[in-house]
PDB file of C-alpha atoms in Angstrom:
ATOM      1  CA  MET A  15       9.538 -42.600  20.409  1.00 51.00           C
ATOM      2  CA  LYS A  16      13.054 -41.157  20.387  1.00 51.00           C
ATOM      3  CA  HIS A  17      12.995 -40.744  16.596  1.00 45.00           C
ATOM      4  CA  PHE A  18       9.599 -39.095  16.740  1.00 40.00           C
ATOM      5  CA  LEU A  19      10.849 -36.492  19.252  1.00 41.00           C
ATOM      6  CA  LYS A  20      13.904 -35.768  17.103  1.00 46.00           C
ATOM      7  CA  PHE A  21      11.683 -35.414  14.049  1.00 41.00           C
ATOM      8  CA  MET A  22       9.272 -33.051  15.847  1.00 41.00           C
ATOM      9  CA  SER A  23      12.178 -30.977  17.182  1.00 44.00           C
ATOM     10  CA  LEU A  24      13.611 -30.685  13.693  1.00 40.00           C
ATOM     11  CA  CYS A  25      10.210 -29.629  12.288  1.00 40.00           C
ATOM     12  CA  LEU A  26       9.838 -26.983  14.999  1.00 40.00           C
ATOM     13  CA  LEU A  27      13.330 -25.645  14.323  1.00 38.00           C
ATOM     14  CA  MET A  28      12.641 -25.436  10.568  1.00 42.00           C
ATOM     15  CA  ALA A  29       9.363 -23.611  11.177  1.00 40.00           C
ATOM     16  CA  ILE A  30      11.118 -21.051  13.380  1.00 38.00           C
ATOM     17  CA  LEU A  31      13.869 -20.514  10.801  1.00 38.00           C
ATOM     18  CA  LEU A  32      11.394 -20.111   7.946  1.00 38.00           C
ATOM     19  CA  THR A  33       9.397 -17.583   9.943  1.00 39.00           C
ATOM     20  CA  ALA A  34      12.546 -15.589  10.654  1.00 43.00           C
ATOM     21  CA  CYS A  35      13.479 -15.551   6.956  1.00 50.00           C
ATOM     22  CA  GLY A  36      10.182 -14.137   5.812  1.00 55.00           C
ATOM     23  CA  GLY A  37      10.157 -10.364   5.551  1.00 79.00           C
ATOM     24  CA  LYS A  38       7.194  -8.235   6.314  1.00 95.00           C
ATOM     25  CA  ARG A  39       5.008  -6.590   3.684  1.00 97.00           C
ATOM     26  CA  VAL A  40       4.788  -2.808   3.577  1.00 98.00           C
ATOM     27  CA  ASN A  41       1.596  -1.527   1.931  1.00 98.00           C
ATOM     28  CA  VAL A  42       1.588   1.828   0.147  1.00 98.00           C
ATOM     29  CA  THR A  43      -1.339   3.666  -1.437  1.00 98.00           C
ATOM     30  CA  GLU A  44      -1.544   6.648  -3.749  1.00 96.00           C
ATOM     31  CA  ASP A  45      -2.021   8.839  -0.646  1.00 97.00           C
ATOM     32  CA  GLN A  46       1.708   8.386  -0.007  1.00 98.00           C
ATOM     33  CA  ASN A  47       2.718   9.922  -3.342  1.00 98.00           C
ATOM     34  CA  GLY A  48       5.889  11.987  -2.855  1.00 98.00           C
ATOM     35  CA  GLN A  49       6.891  10.352   0.431  1.00 98.00           C
ATOM     36  CA  THR A  50       9.931   8.346   1.489  1.00 98.00           C
ATOM     37  CA  ILE A  51       9.373   4.700   2.423  1.00 98.00           C
ATOM     38  CA  THR A  52      11.977   2.765   4.425  1.00 98.00           C
ATOM     39  CA  LEU A  53      12.214  -1.011   4.100  1.00 98.00           C
ATOM     40  CA  ASN A  54      14.450  -3.670   5.530  1.00 98.00           C
ATOM     41  CA  LYS A  55      16.241  -6.020   3.182  1.00 97.00           C
ATOM     42  CA  GLY A  56      13.877  -8.924   2.489  1.00 97.00           C
ATOM     43  CA  ASN A  57      10.677  -6.867   2.928  1.00 98.00           C
ATOM     44  CA  THR A  58       8.005  -6.803   0.250  1.00 98.00           C
ATOM     45  CA  LEU A  59       6.657  -3.468  -0.979  1.00 98.00           C
ATOM     46  CA  SER A  60       3.057  -3.525  -2.214  1.00 98.00           C
ATOM     47  CA  ILE A  61       1.651  -0.456  -3.991  1.00 98.00           C
ATOM     48  CA  SER A  62      -2.110  -0.161  -4.581  1.00 98.00           C
ATOM     49  CA  ILE A  63      -3.189   2.562  -6.981  1.00 98.00           C
ATOM     50  CA  ALA A  64      -6.544   3.262  -8.644  1.00 97.00           C
ATOM     51  CA  GLY A  65      -6.972   2.926 -12.386  1.00 97.00           C
ATOM     52  CA  ASN A  66      -9.347   1.765 -15.076  1.00 96.00           C
ATOM     53  CA  ILE A  67      -8.065  -0.564 -17.787  1.00 93.00           C
ATOM     54  CA  THR A  68     -11.295  -0.256 -19.780  1.00 93.00           C
ATOM     55  CA  THR A  69     -10.206   3.283 -20.764  1.00 95.00           C
ATOM     56  CA  GLY A  70      -6.988   2.014 -22.343  1.00 96.00           C
ATOM     57  CA  TYR A  71      -4.885   3.517 -19.573  1.00 97.00           C
ATOM     58  CA  THR A  72      -2.534   1.415 -17.502  1.00 97.00           C
ATOM     59  CA  TRP A  73      -0.006   1.949 -14.734  1.00 98.00           C
ATOM     60  CA  GLU A  74       3.571   1.013 -15.549  1.00 97.00           C
ATOM     61  CA  VAL A  75       6.924   1.329 -13.785  1.00 98.00           C
ATOM     62  CA  ALA A  76       8.774   4.296 -15.298  1.00 97.00           C
ATOM     63  CA  GLU A  77      11.876   4.231 -13.079  1.00 98.00           C
ATOM     64  CA  VAL A  78      13.402   2.048 -10.362  1.00 98.00           C
ATOM     65  CA  ASP A  79      16.870   0.738  -9.547  1.00 98.00           C
ATOM     66  CA  GLU A  80      16.371  -3.004 -10.006  1.00 97.00           C
ATOM     67  CA  ASN A  81      19.523  -3.734  -7.977  1.00 98.00           C
ATOM     68  CA  ILE A  82      17.661  -2.420  -4.922  1.00 98.00           C
ATOM     69  CA  LEU A  83      13.985  -3.223  -5.646  1.00 98.00           C
ATOM     70  CA  VAL A  84      13.090  -6.225  -7.762  1.00 97.00           C
ATOM     71  CA  SER A  85       9.644  -6.428  -9.327  1.00 97.00           C
ATOM     72  CA  ALA A  86       7.621  -9.511  -8.427  1.00 94.00           C
ATOM     73  CA  GLY A  87       6.189  -9.741 -11.941  1.00 93.00           C
ATOM     74  CA  GLU A  88       3.364  -7.973 -13.700  1.00 95.00           C
ATOM     75  CA  PRO A  89       0.970  -5.911 -11.581  1.00 96.00           C
ATOM     76  CA  ASP A  90      -2.335  -7.440 -10.537  1.00 97.00           C
ATOM     77  CA  TYR A  91      -5.553  -5.646 -11.437  1.00 96.00           C
ATOM     78  CA  LYS A  92      -8.667  -6.035  -9.310  1.00 95.00           C
ATOM     79  CA  THR A  93     -11.982  -4.514 -10.295  1.00 93.00           C
ATOM     80  CA  GLU A  94     -13.938  -2.660  -7.639  1.00 87.00           C
ATOM     81  CA  SER A  95     -17.290  -3.226  -9.316  1.00 82.00           C
ATOM     82  CA  ASP A  96     -19.139  -5.771 -11.413  1.00 81.00           C
ATOM     83  CA  LEU A  97     -20.311  -2.950 -13.686  1.00 82.00           C
ATOM     84  CA  VAL A  98     -18.944  -2.838 -17.220  1.00 83.00           C
ATOM     85  CA  GLY A  99     -16.398  -0.028 -17.449  1.00 85.00           C
ATOM     86  CA  GLY A 100     -15.970   0.197 -13.689  1.00 88.00           C
ATOM     87  CA  GLY A 101     -12.577   1.072 -12.275  1.00 93.00           C
ATOM     88  CA  GLY A 102     -10.275  -0.947 -10.115  1.00 96.00           C
ATOM     89  CA  VAL A 103      -6.923  -1.084  -8.410  1.00 97.00           C
ATOM     90  CA  PHE A 104      -3.489  -1.943  -9.786  1.00 98.00           C
ATOM     91  CA  ILE A 105      -1.244  -3.737  -7.289  1.00 98.00           C
ATOM     92  CA  PHE A 106       2.513  -3.669  -7.803  1.00 98.00           C
ATOM     93  CA  LYS A 107       4.834  -5.822  -5.672  1.00 98.00           C
ATOM     94  CA  PHE A 108       8.552  -5.436  -5.194  1.00 98.00           C
ATOM     95  CA  SER A 109      11.162  -7.266  -3.119  1.00 98.00           C
ATOM     96  CA  ALA A 110      13.777  -5.223  -1.236  1.00 98.00           C
ATOM     97  CA  GLU A 111      16.901  -7.077  -2.338  1.00 97.00           C
ATOM     98  CA  ASN A 112      19.842  -4.801  -1.535  1.00 98.00           C
ATOM     99  CA  ALA A 113      20.589  -1.805   0.658  1.00 98.00           C
ATOM    100  CA  GLY A 114      20.405   1.593  -1.011  1.00 98.00           C
ATOM    101  CA  SER A 115      18.033   4.298  -2.146  1.00 98.00           C
ATOM    102  CA  THR A 116      15.993   4.509  -5.331  1.00 98.00           C
ATOM    103  CA  PRO A 117      13.162   6.571  -6.720  1.00 98.00           C
ATOM    104  CA  LEU A 118      10.187   4.443  -7.701  1.00 98.00           C
ATOM    105  CA  LYS A 119       8.135   6.155 -10.393  1.00 98.00           C
ATOM    106  CA  LEU A 120       4.919   4.880 -11.958  1.00 98.00           C
ATOM    107  CA  LYS A 121       3.114   6.407 -14.924  1.00 98.00           C
ATOM    108  CA  TYR A 122      -0.542   6.147 -15.961  1.00 98.00           C
ATOM    109  CA  TYR A 123      -0.687   6.269 -19.737  1.00 98.00           C
ATOM    110  CA  ARG A 124      -1.890   4.610 -22.913  1.00 97.00           C
ATOM    111  CA  SER A 125       0.830   2.422 -24.398  1.00 95.00           C
ATOM    112  CA  PHE A 126      -0.611   2.947 -27.884  1.00 96.00           C
ATOM    113  CA  GLU A 127      -0.037   6.726 -27.525  1.00 96.00           C
ATOM    114  CA  PRO A 128       3.755   6.786 -26.965  1.00 91.00           C
ATOM    115  CA  ASP A 129       4.141  10.504 -27.787  1.00 96.00           C
ATOM    116  CA  VAL A 130       1.492  11.611 -25.268  1.00 97.00           C
ATOM    117  CA  ASP A 131       2.541  12.450 -21.705  1.00 97.00           C
ATOM    118  CA  PRO A 132       1.085  10.317 -18.894  1.00 98.00           C
ATOM    119  CA  ILE A 133      -2.104  11.746 -17.411  1.00 98.00           C
ATOM    120  CA  GLN A 134      -0.929  10.859 -13.907  1.00 98.00           C
ATOM    121  CA  THR A 135       2.299   9.902 -12.148  1.00 98.00           C
ATOM    122  CA  PHE A 136       3.173   8.416  -8.784  1.00 98.00           C
ATOM    123  CA  GLU A 137       6.591   8.648  -7.160  1.00 98.00           C
ATOM    124  CA  ILE A 138       8.073   7.591  -3.852  1.00 98.00           C
ATOM    125  CA  ASN A 139      11.655   7.397  -2.671  1.00 98.00           C
ATOM    126  CA  VAL A 140      12.514   3.973  -1.280  1.00 98.00           C
ATOM    127  CA  ILE A 141      15.329   3.388   1.181  1.00 98.00           C
ATOM    128  CA  VAL A 142      16.369  -0.186   1.892  1.00 98.00           C
ATOM    129  CA  ASP A 143      18.416  -0.758   5.055  1.00 96.00           C
TER     130      ASP A 143
END
């Protein structure tokens, strides 16, 4: 019984520590274009922005200081409709790794048209405390 109580106490302690380590997620939408977002170190930044990959356009990171915000891989794309050619939402995720300030710029463009300006941009300033 004594060993079981020690084991349960250890499990409880580990669960508390793991919960404390996890940062919160801050969700941003295209409505916040041009704003400043403040994060704590360890937070996750999630940006949801409308797009339509069937048109050949895609959202891509154009500028960010990767010492401050680290990308969590390629963006996800979720369709909003079962209709062929329907639009969807791109979801970018970043981890706030170090204190500082960085612009985070996204561009909506066709990668096969490198000499054509993006048809849309999104930019926020991110401060990590």
